[in-house]
Amino acid sequence: MAVYTDISEVELGALLKEYDVGELLSYKGIAEGTENSNYLLHTSKAAFILTLYEQRVERSDLPFFLGLMEHLAQHGVNCPLPVRRNDRAVVSEIAGRPAALITFLEGMWLRKPAPQHCREVGRAMAGMHLAARGFEPTRANALTVGDWRPLWEKAKPRANEVEEGLEAEVEADLADLAQGWPADLPTGVIHADLFPDNVFFLGDRVSGIIDFYFACNDLLAYDIATCLNAWCFEKDGSYNLTKGTALLEGYQSVRPLEGAEIEALPLLARGSALRFMLTRLYDWLTVSNGALVNKRDPMEYVRRLRFHRQISSASEYGIGLK
C-alpha cells in the first residue's frame, strides 16, 4: 500500500455520499507499498480502506479483482470485502483515478516471520486456492513465462550495469524456462503476489489476505513457488529449510500436492524468482527517483535465482517426493 495521489476532505466527503457508510470522521494515507494509493478512513459506522488505482492497474481488470474478493469472503477466506455503492457498483472515481472502498481487516504484517507463520501462510494459501474453485471469471497472468522476454528486452541493454555478466545469466535462464515450463499441472485462481506485507496476522494466526491486484488464473504450484521465494529466504540470501518445510506442510495439510507439482517446484521457483527480478530490474533501470514506483534492488532476486539453479530435487525445499 502507498499514497501517490492526494485527495481532499471535500472530494472524499462527496465520494462517501455514494455509500451507506456513515459520516467521515478522519482519514490518513498509508505509506507502505508499491502500486496503488491507499487511505485509512474512519466513519461513524466503521473503518475502511480506500484504494485509488494508479497507472499499473487496468480499469478493465477491476471487476475480476473485486469480484474475486467478494467470492473469497463469501467462501470463508478472510480478506477485504468491497463495499458496494448505493447504486450497487463497486468501482468509483476520485481525483481522476478509479477507486474502491473496502472493509478494514485487523492485524499486522510480519517483518520477521517465523516457521509457525510460514505454516499458517501455507494453510491460508491452500484454503484460498480451494475457495476460488467456484469463481467463474478468468484473468490470464500478465507476467508469466511468455511475458518475461518482452520485459527483459527493455532492460537487457543496461543489465550489466547492475552486475557484470547478468545479461548472459538471464539469457540462459529465459531459454531454460521457456523450454521446460510445465503446462499440465493443476490450475486455478492464484494470488501471484503473496508476500509478507500482503498477509495480516493476529498473534500466530493469519487474520487476512490482502492486495489481490495481481490475482489471475495460472498454475497453483506457481503460487507456492512465489511464497517460497517471498517467505523462506533470510536477509543474507540463505534459504531457511525450516520455514520452507513448515510452509509446504501447512499447504499440504489442506490441499495435498500431486507428484508432478512437487517435481516441478525447482523450475517454478526459479521462474518466480526471475519474474520478480525482471520487474525490479526494469524499474531499477528505467524509473526515475520520485516516480510512482517504489524501486527495489533486483539483486535480491538474482541471488534467489542462483540458489534455485543449484536445486536438483524438491526435497531441498523441505518436501518429500511421493
PDB file of C-alpha atoms in Angstrom:
ATOM      1  CA  MET A   1       0.000   0.000   0.000  1.00  0.00           C
ATOM      2  CA  ALA A   2       1.114   3.579  -0.601  1.00  0.00           C
ATOM      3  CA  VAL A   3      -0.009   7.132  -1.398  1.00  0.00           C
ATOM      4  CA  TYR A   4       0.751   8.597  -4.814  1.00  0.00           C
ATOM      5  CA  THR A   5      -2.413  10.688  -5.351  1.00  0.00           C
ATOM      6  CA  ASP A   6      -3.553  13.244  -2.790  1.00  0.00           C
ATOM      7  CA  ILE A   7      -7.254  13.673  -2.077  1.00  0.00           C
ATOM      8  CA  SER A   8      -9.015  16.464  -0.219  1.00  0.00           C
ATOM      9  CA  GLU A   9     -11.588  16.202   2.533  1.00  0.00           C
ATOM     10  CA  VAL A  10     -14.137  17.773   0.185  1.00  0.00           C
ATOM     11  CA  GLU A  11     -13.502  15.164  -2.525  1.00  0.00           C
ATOM     12  CA  LEU A  12     -13.680  12.344  -0.022  1.00  0.00           C
ATOM     13  CA  GLY A  13     -16.860  13.641   1.582  1.00  0.00           C
ATOM     14  CA  ALA A  14     -18.541  13.816  -1.808  1.00  0.00           C
ATOM     15  CA  LEU A  15     -17.449  10.271  -2.624  1.00  0.00           C
ATOM     16  CA  LEU A  16     -18.745   8.826   0.644  1.00  0.00           C
ATOM     17  CA  LYS A  17     -22.216  10.193  -0.053  1.00  0.00           C
ATOM     18  CA  GLU A  18     -22.403   7.475  -2.721  1.00  0.00           C
ATOM     19  CA  TYR A  19     -22.115   4.817   0.024  1.00  0.00           C
ATOM     20  CA  ASP A  20     -24.062   3.900   3.120  1.00  0.00           C
ATOM     21  CA  VAL A  21     -21.049   4.060   5.411  1.00  0.00           C
ATOM     22  CA  GLY A  22     -21.870   6.970   7.708  1.00  0.00           C
ATOM     23  CA  GLU A  23     -20.118  10.315   8.140  1.00  0.00           C
ATOM     24  CA  LEU A  24     -16.389  10.806   7.676  1.00  0.00           C
ATOM     25  CA  LEU A  25     -14.562  11.233  10.977  1.00  0.00           C
ATOM     26  CA  SER A  26     -10.920  11.023   9.862  1.00  0.00           C
ATOM     27  CA  TYR A  27      -8.645   9.769   7.123  1.00  0.00           C
ATOM     28  CA  LYS A  28      -4.933   9.329   6.535  1.00  0.00           C
ATOM     29  CA  GLY A  29      -2.683   7.951   3.838  1.00  0.00           C
ATOM     30  CA  ILE A  30      -0.970   4.587   4.200  1.00  0.00           C
ATOM     31  CA  ALA A  31       2.678   4.942   3.269  1.00  0.00           C
ATOM     32  CA  GLU A  32       3.731   1.346   2.552  1.00  0.00           C
ATOM     33  CA  GLY A  33       3.523  -0.360  -0.816  1.00  0.00           C
ATOM     34  CA  THR A  34       4.392  -0.012  -4.469  1.00  0.00           C
ATOM     35  CA  GLU A  35       1.368   0.022  -6.780  1.00  0.00           C
ATOM     36  CA  ASN A  36      -1.709   1.981  -5.648  1.00  0.00           C
ATOM     37  CA  SER A  37      -2.702   4.854  -3.351  1.00  0.00           C
ATOM     38  CA  ASN A  38      -4.376   3.795  -0.117  1.00  0.00           C
ATOM     39  CA  TYR A  39      -6.139   5.674   2.653  1.00  0.00           C
ATOM     40  CA  LEU A  40      -7.436   4.507   6.010  1.00  0.00           C
ATOM     41  CA  LEU A  41     -10.864   6.020   6.689  1.00  0.00           C
ATOM     42  CA  HIS A  42     -12.844   6.149   9.901  1.00  0.00           C
ATOM     43  CA  THR A  43     -16.539   6.889   9.608  1.00  0.00           C
ATOM     44  CA  SER A  44     -19.371   6.959  12.098  1.00  0.00           C
ATOM     45  CA  LYS A  45     -20.085   3.305  11.187  1.00  0.00           C
ATOM     46  CA  ALA A  46     -16.719   1.569  10.753  1.00  0.00           C
ATOM     47  CA  ALA A  47     -13.170   1.724   9.398  1.00  0.00           C
ATOM     48  CA  PHE A  48     -12.457   1.256   5.681  1.00  0.00           C
ATOM     49  CA  ILE A  49      -9.622   1.305   3.172  1.00  0.00           C
ATOM     50  CA  LEU A  50      -9.994   3.492   0.099  1.00  0.00           C
ATOM     51  CA  THR A  51      -7.792   2.343  -2.790  1.00  0.00           C
ATOM     52  CA  LEU A  52      -7.046   4.570  -5.770  1.00  0.00           C
ATOM     53  CA  TYR A  53      -5.766   2.526  -8.699  1.00  0.00           C
ATOM     54  CA  GLU A  54      -2.716   4.035 -10.315  1.00  0.00           C
ATOM     55  CA  GLN A  55      -1.136   3.539 -13.712  1.00  0.00           C
ATOM     56  CA  ARG A  56      -0.212  -0.132 -13.415  1.00  0.00           C
ATOM     57  CA  VAL A  57      -3.726  -1.435 -12.748  1.00  0.00           C
ATOM     58  CA  GLU A  58      -6.054  -1.662 -15.740  1.00  0.00           C
ATOM     59  CA  ARG A  59      -9.588  -0.472 -15.011  1.00  0.00           C
ATOM     60  CA  SER A  60     -10.922  -3.375 -17.071  1.00  0.00           C
ATOM     61  CA  ASP A  61      -9.347  -5.808 -14.555  1.00  0.00           C
ATOM     62  CA  LEU A  62     -11.087  -4.323 -11.513  1.00  0.00           C
ATOM     63  CA  PRO A  63     -14.297  -6.390 -11.807  1.00  0.00           C
ATOM     64  CA  PHE A  64     -12.158  -9.549 -11.649  1.00  0.00           C
ATOM     65  CA  PHE A  65     -10.126  -8.419  -8.643  1.00  0.00           C
ATOM     66  CA  LEU A  66     -13.069  -7.057  -6.660  1.00  0.00           C
ATOM     67  CA  GLY A  67     -15.372  -9.912  -7.649  1.00  0.00           C
ATOM     68  CA  LEU A  68     -12.754 -12.400  -6.505  1.00  0.00           C
ATOM     69  CA  MET A  69     -12.521 -10.692  -3.125  1.00  0.00           C
ATOM     70  CA  GLU A  70     -16.302 -10.903  -2.734  1.00  0.00           C
ATOM     71  CA  HIS A  71     -16.288 -14.569  -3.728  1.00  0.00           C
ATOM     72  CA  LEU A  72     -13.489 -15.495  -1.347  1.00  0.00           C
ATOM     73  CA  ALA A  73     -15.063 -13.614   1.552  1.00  0.00           C
ATOM     74  CA  GLN A  74     -18.317 -15.451   0.924  1.00  0.00           C
ATOM     75  CA  HIS A  75     -16.462 -18.793   0.986  1.00  0.00           C
ATOM     76  CA  GLY A  76     -14.669 -18.444   4.276  1.00  0.00           C
ATOM     77  CA  VAL A  77     -11.452 -16.661   3.304  1.00  0.00           C
ATOM     78  CA  ASN A  78     -10.514 -13.718   5.496  1.00  0.00           C
ATOM     79  CA  CYS A  79      -9.946 -10.945   3.004  1.00  0.00           C
ATOM     80  CA  PRO A  80     -11.217  -7.398   2.500  1.00  0.00           C
ATOM     81  CA  LEU A  81     -14.763  -7.138   1.184  1.00  0.00           C
ATOM     82  CA  PRO A  82     -15.509  -4.444  -1.420  1.00  0.00           C
ATOM     83  CA  VAL A  83     -18.235  -2.082  -0.270  1.00  0.00           C
ATOM     84  CA  ARG A  84     -20.966  -1.571  -2.842  1.00  0.00           C
ATOM     85  CA  ARG A  85     -22.190   1.914  -3.593  1.00  0.00           C
ATOM     86  CA  ASN A  86     -25.818   2.886  -3.244  1.00  0.00           C
ATOM     87  CA  ASP A  87     -26.229   2.049  -6.942  1.00  0.00           C
ATOM     88  CA  ARG A  88     -24.615  -1.401  -6.270  1.00  0.00           C
ATOM     89  CA  ALA A  89     -21.478  -0.583  -8.253  1.00  0.00           C
ATOM     90  CA  VAL A  90     -18.105  -1.398  -6.679  1.00  0.00           C
ATOM     91  CA  VAL A  91     -15.882   0.962  -8.706  1.00  0.00           C
ATOM     92  CA  SER A  92     -15.954   4.709  -8.107  1.00  0.00           C
ATOM     93  CA  GLU A  93     -13.739   7.588  -9.216  1.00  0.00           C
ATOM     94  CA  ILE A  94     -11.906  10.236  -7.208  1.00  0.00           C
ATOM     95  CA  ALA A  95      -9.086  12.623  -8.139  1.00  0.00           C
ATOM     96  CA  GLY A  96      -9.171  11.267 -11.681  1.00  0.00           C
ATOM     97  CA  ARG A  97      -8.477   7.703 -10.538  1.00  0.00           C
ATOM     98  CA  PRO A  98     -10.730   4.639 -10.416  1.00  0.00           C
ATOM     99  CA  ALA A  99     -11.232   3.710  -6.781  1.00  0.00           C
ATOM    100  CA  ALA A 100     -12.847   1.158  -4.481  1.00  0.00           C
ATOM    101  CA  LEU A 101     -13.861   1.243  -0.837  1.00  0.00           C
ATOM    102  CA  ILE A 102     -13.109  -1.982   1.034  1.00  0.00           C
ATOM    103  CA  THR A 103     -13.588  -3.210   4.564  1.00  0.00           C
ATOM    104  CA  PHE A 104     -10.766  -2.883   7.077  1.00  0.00           C
ATOM    105  CA  LEU A 105      -9.013  -6.012   8.376  1.00  0.00           C
ATOM    106  CA  GLU A 106      -7.466  -6.163  11.822  1.00  0.00           C
ATOM    107  CA  GLY A 107      -3.917  -7.425  12.054  1.00  0.00           C
ATOM    108  CA  MET A 108      -0.353  -6.625  11.098  1.00  0.00           C
ATOM    109  CA  TRP A 109       2.139  -7.953   8.606  1.00  0.00           C
ATOM    110  CA  LEU A 110       5.335  -9.507   9.906  1.00  0.00           C
ATOM    111  CA  ARG A 111       8.816  -8.177   9.186  1.00  0.00           C
ATOM    112  CA  LYS A 112      10.429 -11.345  10.571  1.00  0.00           C
ATOM    113  CA  PRO A 113       8.092 -14.317  10.062  1.00  0.00           C
ATOM    114  CA  ALA A 114       8.930 -17.473  11.972  1.00  0.00           C
ATOM    115  CA  PRO A 115       8.307 -21.080  10.835  1.00  0.00           C
ATOM    116  CA  GLN A 116       4.892 -21.195  12.531  1.00  0.00           C
ATOM    117  CA  HIS A 117       3.840 -18.153  10.492  1.00  0.00           C
ATOM    118  CA  CYS A 118       5.036 -19.831   7.300  1.00  0.00           C
ATOM    119  CA  ARG A 119       2.962 -22.886   8.176  1.00  0.00           C
ATOM    120  CA  GLU A 120      -0.120 -20.697   8.623  1.00  0.00           C
ATOM    121  CA  VAL A 121       0.537 -18.952   5.315  1.00  0.00           C
ATOM    122  CA  GLY A 122       0.699 -22.322   3.581  1.00  0.00           C
ATOM    123  CA  ARG A 123      -2.647 -23.316   5.062  1.00  0.00           C
ATOM    124  CA  ALA A 124      -4.228 -19.976   4.170  1.00  0.00           C
ATOM    125  CA  MET A 125      -2.966 -20.124   0.586  1.00  0.00           C
ATOM    126  CA  ALA A 126      -4.291 -23.645   0.086  1.00  0.00           C
ATOM    127  CA  GLY A 127      -7.641 -22.624   1.554  1.00  0.00           C
ATOM    128  CA  MET A 128      -7.745 -19.681  -0.838  1.00  0.00           C
ATOM    129  CA  HIS A 129      -6.994 -21.956  -3.810  1.00  0.00           C
ATOM    130  CA  LEU A 130      -9.843 -24.283  -2.857  1.00  0.00           C
ATOM    131  CA  ALA A 131     -12.301 -21.458  -2.139  1.00  0.00           C
ATOM    132  CA  ALA A 132     -11.621 -19.871  -5.538  1.00  0.00           C
ATOM    133  CA  ARG A 133     -12.643 -23.003  -7.451  1.00  0.00           C
ATOM    134  CA  GLY A 134     -16.191 -21.761  -7.961  1.00  0.00           C
ATOM    135  CA  PHE A 135     -15.177 -18.310  -9.200  1.00  0.00           C
ATOM    136  CA  GLU A 136     -16.172 -18.224 -12.865  1.00  0.00           C
ATOM    137  CA  PRO A 137     -14.487 -15.090 -14.288  1.00  0.00           C
ATOM    138  CA  THR A 138     -10.954 -15.625 -15.533  1.00  0.00           C
ATOM    139  CA  ARG A 139      -7.906 -13.436 -15.991  1.00  0.00           C
ATOM    140  CA  ALA A 140      -4.711 -14.533 -17.679  1.00  0.00           C
ATOM    141  CA  ASN A 141      -1.433 -13.988 -15.838  1.00  0.00           C
ATOM    142  CA  ALA A 142       0.106 -10.933 -17.494  1.00  0.00           C
ATOM    143  CA  LEU A 143       3.538 -11.753 -16.050  1.00  0.00           C
ATOM    144  CA  THR A 144       4.096 -15.412 -16.810  1.00  0.00           C
ATOM    145  CA  VAL A 145       6.771 -17.192 -18.825  1.00  0.00           C
ATOM    146  CA  GLY A 146       5.656 -15.842 -22.209  1.00  0.00           C
ATOM    147  CA  ASP A 147       5.728 -12.262 -20.923  1.00  0.00           C
ATOM    148  CA  TRP A 148       9.230 -12.306 -19.448  1.00  0.00           C
ATOM    149  CA  ARG A 149      11.125 -11.984 -22.736  1.00  0.00           C
ATOM    150  CA  PRO A 150       9.469  -8.655 -23.786  1.00  0.00           C
ATOM    151  CA  LEU A 151      10.099  -7.235 -20.308  1.00  0.00           C
ATOM    152  CA  TRP A 152      13.709  -8.437 -20.391  1.00  0.00           C
ATOM    153  CA  GLU A 153      14.355  -6.830 -23.795  1.00  0.00           C
ATOM    154  CA  LYS A 154      13.547  -3.430 -22.274  1.00  0.00           C
ATOM    155  CA  ALA A 155      16.119  -3.873 -19.500  1.00  0.00           C
ATOM    156  CA  LYS A 156      18.694  -6.036 -21.281  1.00  0.00           C
ATOM    157  CA  PRO A 157      20.853  -3.245 -22.806  1.00  0.00           C
ATOM    158  CA  ARG A 158      21.766  -1.981 -19.314  1.00  0.00           C
ATOM    159  CA  ALA A 159      21.624  -5.202 -17.296  1.00  0.00           C
ATOM    160  CA  ASN A 160      25.395  -5.435 -16.897  1.00  0.00           C
ATOM    161  CA  GLU A 161      25.342  -2.037 -15.187  1.00  0.00           C
ATOM    162  CA  VAL A 162      23.722  -3.804 -12.222  1.00  0.00           C
ATOM    163  CA  GLU A 163      26.287  -6.615 -12.229  1.00  0.00           C
ATOM    164  CA  GLU A 164      28.775  -7.648 -14.871  1.00  0.00           C
ATOM    165  CA  GLY A 165      27.649 -10.850 -16.585  1.00  0.00           C
ATOM    166  CA  LEU A 166      23.979 -10.509 -15.603  1.00  0.00           C
ATOM    167  CA  GLU A 167      22.875 -10.306 -19.233  1.00  0.00           C
ATOM    168  CA  ALA A 168      24.290 -13.740 -20.055  1.00  0.00           C
ATOM    169  CA  GLU A 169      22.822 -15.249 -16.863  1.00  0.00           C
ATOM    170  CA  VAL A 170      19.317 -14.045 -17.628  1.00  0.00           C
ATOM    171  CA  GLU A 171      19.504 -15.136 -21.250  1.00  0.00           C
ATOM    172  CA  ALA A 172      20.328 -18.667 -20.131  1.00  0.00           C
ATOM    173  CA  ASP A 173      17.512 -18.669 -17.563  1.00  0.00           C
ATOM    174  CA  LEU A 174      14.951 -17.464 -20.098  1.00  0.00           C
ATOM    175  CA  ALA A 175      15.931 -20.167 -22.559  1.00  0.00           C
ATOM    176  CA  ASP A 176      15.759 -22.935 -19.946  1.00  0.00           C
ATOM    177  CA  LEU A 177      12.440 -21.796 -18.528  1.00  0.00           C
ATOM    178  CA  ALA A 178      10.777 -21.290 -21.920  1.00  0.00           C
ATOM    179  CA  GLN A 179      11.770 -24.821 -22.914  1.00  0.00           C
ATOM    180  CA  GLY A 180      10.848 -26.575 -19.676  1.00  0.00           C
ATOM    181  CA  TRP A 181       7.866 -24.643 -18.313  1.00  0.00           C
ATOM    182  CA  PRO A 182       5.111 -27.135 -17.380  1.00  0.00           C
ATOM    183  CA  ALA A 183       1.695 -26.905 -18.991  1.00  0.00           C
ATOM    184  CA  ASP A 184      -0.148 -29.854 -17.489  1.00  0.00           C
ATOM    185  CA  LEU A 185      -0.262 -29.074 -13.755  1.00  0.00           C
ATOM    186  CA  PRO A 186      -3.421 -28.184 -11.792  1.00  0.00           C
ATOM    187  CA  THR A 187      -4.563 -24.625 -12.413  1.00  0.00           C
ATOM    188  CA  GLY A 188      -6.899 -22.182 -10.721  1.00  0.00           C
ATOM    189  CA  VAL A 189      -7.023 -18.672  -9.319  1.00  0.00           C
ATOM    190  CA  ILE A 190      -3.761 -17.683  -7.651  1.00  0.00           C
ATOM    191  CA  HIS A 191      -2.817 -14.601  -5.642  1.00  0.00           C
ATOM    192  CA  ALA A 192       0.510 -14.244  -7.511  1.00  0.00           C
ATOM    193  CA  ASP A 193       1.897 -11.701  -5.012  1.00  0.00           C
ATOM    194  CA  LEU A 194       1.545 -13.325  -1.583  1.00  0.00           C
ATOM    195  CA  PHE A 195       4.460 -11.537   0.058  1.00  0.00           C
ATOM    196  CA  PRO A 196       4.597 -10.939   3.826  1.00  0.00           C
ATOM    197  CA  ASP A 197       3.133  -7.427   3.515  1.00  0.00           C
ATOM    198  CA  ASN A 198       0.007  -8.932   1.941  1.00  0.00           C
ATOM    199  CA  VAL A 199      -0.753 -11.277   4.851  1.00  0.00           C
ATOM    200  CA  PHE A 200      -2.037  -9.985   8.188  1.00  0.00           C
ATOM    201  CA  PHE A 201      -1.581 -11.798  11.481  1.00  0.00           C
ATOM    202  CA  LEU A 202      -3.113 -11.594  14.917  1.00  0.00           C
ATOM    203  CA  GLY A 203      -0.614 -13.410  17.093  1.00  0.00           C
ATOM    204  CA  ASP A 204       0.447 -16.542  15.221  1.00  0.00           C
ATOM    205  CA  ARG A 205      -2.769 -16.820  13.209  1.00  0.00           C
ATOM    206  CA  VAL A 206      -3.499 -15.376   9.782  1.00  0.00           C
ATOM    207  CA  SER A 207      -6.191 -12.727  10.171  1.00  0.00           C
ATOM    208  CA  GLY A 208      -6.482 -11.873   6.497  1.00  0.00           C
ATOM    209  CA  ILE A 209      -5.033 -11.820   2.995  1.00  0.00           C
ATOM    210  CA  ILE A 210      -4.992  -8.515   1.110  1.00  0.00           C
ATOM    211  CA  ASP A 211      -3.958  -6.928  -2.188  1.00  0.00           C
ATOM    212  CA  PHE A 212      -5.352  -9.202  -4.894  1.00  0.00           C
ATOM    213  CA  TYR A 213      -4.314  -6.917  -7.756  1.00  0.00           C
ATOM    214  CA  PHE A 214      -2.024  -9.465  -9.418  1.00  0.00           C
ATOM    215  CA  ALA A 215      -4.517 -12.328  -8.981  1.00  0.00           C
ATOM    216  CA  CYS A 216      -5.037 -14.427 -12.096  1.00  0.00           C
ATOM    217  CA  ASN A 217      -5.548 -17.949 -13.407  1.00  0.00           C
ATOM    218  CA  ASP A 218      -2.344 -19.954 -13.504  1.00  0.00           C
ATOM    219  CA  LEU A 219      -0.586 -22.999 -12.067  1.00  0.00           C
ATOM    220  CA  LEU A 220      -1.457 -23.405  -8.390  1.00  0.00           C
ATOM    221  CA  ALA A 221       2.069 -24.631  -7.655  1.00  0.00           C
ATOM    222  CA  TYR A 222       3.455 -21.389  -9.091  1.00  0.00           C
ATOM    223  CA  ASP A 223       1.770 -19.550  -6.201  1.00  0.00           C
ATOM    224  CA  ILE A 224       3.573 -21.881  -3.802  1.00  0.00           C
ATOM    225  CA  ALA A 225       6.884 -21.213  -5.552  1.00  0.00           C
ATOM    226  CA  THR A 226       6.355 -17.479  -5.184  1.00  0.00           C
ATOM    227  CA  CYS A 227       5.705 -17.934  -1.464  1.00  0.00           C
ATOM    228  CA  LEU A 228       8.888 -19.976  -1.048  1.00  0.00           C
ATOM    229  CA  ASN A 229      10.775 -17.047  -2.558  1.00  0.00           C
ATOM    230  CA  ALA A 230       8.948 -14.433  -0.512  1.00  0.00           C
ATOM    231  CA  TRP A 231       8.812 -16.123   2.909  1.00  0.00           C
ATOM    232  CA  CYS A 232      11.664 -18.605   3.199  1.00  0.00           C
ATOM    233  CA  PHE A 233      14.841 -16.659   2.431  1.00  0.00           C
ATOM    234  CA  GLU A 234      16.785 -14.720   5.055  1.00  0.00           C
ATOM    235  CA  LYS A 235      18.296 -11.274   4.631  1.00  0.00           C
ATOM    236  CA  ASP A 236      21.714 -12.800   3.989  1.00  0.00           C
ATOM    237  CA  GLY A 237      20.251 -14.645   0.988  1.00  0.00           C
ATOM    238  CA  SER A 238      20.211 -18.106   2.567  1.00  0.00           C
ATOM    239  CA  TYR A 239      17.234 -20.422   2.224  1.00  0.00           C
ATOM    240  CA  ASN A 240      15.627 -21.334   5.566  1.00  0.00           C
ATOM    241  CA  LEU A 241      14.784 -25.016   5.253  1.00  0.00           C
ATOM    242  CA  THR A 242      12.732 -24.988   8.460  1.00  0.00           C
ATOM    243  CA  LYS A 243      10.496 -22.232   7.100  1.00  0.00           C
ATOM    244  CA  GLY A 244      10.191 -23.933   3.731  1.00  0.00           C
ATOM    245  CA  THR A 245       9.247 -27.232   5.336  1.00  0.00           C
ATOM    246  CA  ALA A 246       6.631 -25.518   7.505  1.00  0.00           C
ATOM    247  CA  LEU A 247       5.096 -23.637   4.564  1.00  0.00           C
ATOM    248  CA  LEU A 248       4.859 -26.744   2.407  1.00  0.00           C
ATOM    249  CA  GLU A 249       3.491 -28.888   5.235  1.00  0.00           C
ATOM    250  CA  GLY A 250       0.903 -26.233   6.006  1.00  0.00           C
ATOM    251  CA  TYR A 251      -0.207 -26.125   2.383  1.00  0.00           C
ATOM    252  CA  GLN A 252      -0.426 -29.895   2.038  1.00  0.00           C
ATOM    253  CA  SER A 253      -2.441 -30.216   5.231  1.00  0.00           C
ATOM    254  CA  VAL A 254      -5.252 -28.514   3.301  1.00  0.00           C
ATOM    255  CA  ARG A 255      -4.542 -29.394  -0.344  1.00  0.00           C
ATOM    256  CA  PRO A 256      -2.097 -32.262  -0.964  1.00  0.00           C
ATOM    257  CA  LEU A 257       0.161 -31.667  -3.944  1.00  0.00           C
ATOM    258  CA  GLU A 258       0.334 -34.027  -6.887  1.00  0.00           C
ATOM    259  CA  GLY A 259       3.651 -35.700  -7.571  1.00  0.00           C
ATOM    260  CA  ALA A 260       4.113 -33.698 -10.774  1.00  0.00           C
ATOM    261  CA  GLU A 261       3.605 -30.439  -8.857  1.00  0.00           C
ATOM    262  CA  ILE A 262       6.281 -31.397  -6.351  1.00  0.00           C
ATOM    263  CA  GLU A 263       8.719 -32.372  -9.091  1.00  0.00           C
ATOM    264  CA  ALA A 264       8.128 -29.024 -10.837  1.00  0.00           C
ATOM    265  CA  LEU A 265       8.816 -26.865  -7.762  1.00  0.00           C
ATOM    266  CA  PRO A 266      12.511 -26.164  -8.539  1.00  0.00           C
ATOM    267  CA  LEU A 267      11.668 -24.916 -12.026  1.00  0.00           C
ATOM    268  CA  LEU A 268       8.645 -22.942 -10.835  1.00  0.00           C
ATOM    269  CA  ALA A 269      10.629 -21.337  -8.014  1.00  0.00           C
ATOM    270  CA  ARG A 270      13.337 -20.374 -10.477  1.00  0.00           C
ATOM    271  CA  GLY A 271      10.719 -18.878 -12.788  1.00  0.00           C
ATOM    272  CA  SER A 272       9.062 -16.963  -9.976  1.00  0.00           C
ATOM    273  CA  ALA A 273      12.422 -15.545  -8.897  1.00  0.00           C
ATOM    274  CA  LEU A 274      13.114 -14.479 -12.487  1.00  0.00           C
ATOM    275  CA  ARG A 275       9.703 -12.813 -12.789  1.00  0.00           C
ATOM    276  CA  PHE A 276      10.237 -10.640  -9.704  1.00  0.00           C
ATOM    277  CA  MET A 277      13.853  -9.948 -10.606  1.00  0.00           C
ATOM    278  CA  LEU A 278      12.800  -8.698 -14.047  1.00  0.00           C
ATOM    279  CA  THR A 279      10.167  -6.278 -12.791  1.00  0.00           C
ATOM    280  CA  ARG A 280      12.601  -4.972 -10.182  1.00  0.00           C
ATOM    281  CA  LEU A 281      15.387  -4.706 -12.772  1.00  0.00           C
ATOM    282  CA  TYR A 282      13.180  -2.813 -15.200  1.00  0.00           C
ATOM    283  CA  ASP A 283      12.120  -0.329 -12.511  1.00  0.00           C
ATOM    284  CA  TRP A 284      15.682  -0.023 -11.209  1.00  0.00           C
ATOM    285  CA  LEU A 285      16.996   0.930 -14.639  1.00  0.00           C
ATOM    286  CA  THR A 286      14.147   2.915 -16.171  1.00  0.00           C
ATOM    287  CA  VAL A 287      12.097   4.622 -13.454  1.00  0.00           C
ATOM    288  CA  SER A 288      13.334   7.971 -12.167  1.00  0.00           C
ATOM    289  CA  ASN A 289      13.601   8.621  -8.455  1.00  0.00           C
ATOM    290  CA  GLY A 290      10.406  10.139  -7.082  1.00  0.00           C
ATOM    291  CA  ALA A 291       8.162   8.470  -9.669  1.00  0.00           C
ATOM    292  CA  LEU A 292       5.076   6.424  -8.809  1.00  0.00           C
ATOM    293  CA  VAL A 293       7.066   3.250  -8.199  1.00  0.00           C
ATOM    294  CA  ASN A 294       8.945   2.162  -5.084  1.00  0.00           C
ATOM    295  CA  LYS A 295      12.127   0.770  -6.626  1.00  0.00           C
ATOM    296  CA  ARG A 296      13.568  -2.385  -5.055  1.00  0.00           C
ATOM    297  CA  ASP A 297      17.011  -3.892  -5.534  1.00  0.00           C
ATOM    298  CA  PRO A 298      16.874  -6.617  -8.231  1.00  0.00           C
ATOM    299  CA  MET A 299      19.997  -8.303  -6.850  1.00  0.00           C
ATOM    300  CA  GLU A 300      17.960  -9.816  -4.014  1.00  0.00           C
ATOM    301  CA  TYR A 301      16.190 -11.960  -6.600  1.00  0.00           C
ATOM    302  CA  VAL A 302      19.302 -12.542  -8.664  1.00  0.00           C
ATOM    303  CA  ARG A 303      20.677 -14.325  -5.597  1.00  0.00           C
ATOM    304  CA  ARG A 304      17.484 -16.388  -5.321  1.00  0.00           C
ATOM    305  CA  LEU A 305      17.811 -17.319  -8.988  1.00  0.00           C
ATOM    306  CA  ARG A 306      21.321 -18.578  -8.378  1.00  0.00           C
ATOM    307  CA  PHE A 307      20.120 -20.666  -5.461  1.00  0.00           C
ATOM    308  CA  HIS A 308      17.320 -22.298  -7.456  1.00  0.00           C
ATOM    309  CA  ARG A 309      19.702 -23.189 -10.301  1.00  0.00           C
ATOM    310  CA  GLN A 310      21.557 -25.453  -7.877  1.00  0.00           C
ATOM    311  CA  ILE A 311      18.443 -27.338  -6.727  1.00  0.00           C
ATOM    312  CA  SER A 312      18.228 -30.888  -8.067  1.00  0.00           C
ATOM    313  CA  SER A 313      15.171 -32.084  -6.109  1.00  0.00           C
ATOM    314  CA  ALA A 314      12.154 -30.518  -4.455  1.00  0.00           C
ATOM    315  CA  SER A 315      13.215 -32.269  -1.260  1.00  0.00           C
ATOM    316  CA  GLU A 316      15.799 -29.490  -0.880  1.00  0.00           C
ATOM    317  CA  TYR A 317      12.896 -27.089  -0.262  1.00  0.00           C
ATOM    318  CA  GLY A 318      11.622 -29.292   2.571  1.00  0.00           C
ATOM    319  CA  ILE A 319       9.189 -31.632   0.855  1.00  0.00           C
ATOM    320  CA  GLY A 320       9.403 -35.341   0.024  1.00  0.00           C
ATOM    321  CA  LEU A 321       8.560 -36.743  -3.379  1.00  0.00           C
ATOM    322  CA  LYS A 322       5.732 -39.268  -3.335  1.00  0.00           C
TER     323      LYS A 322
END
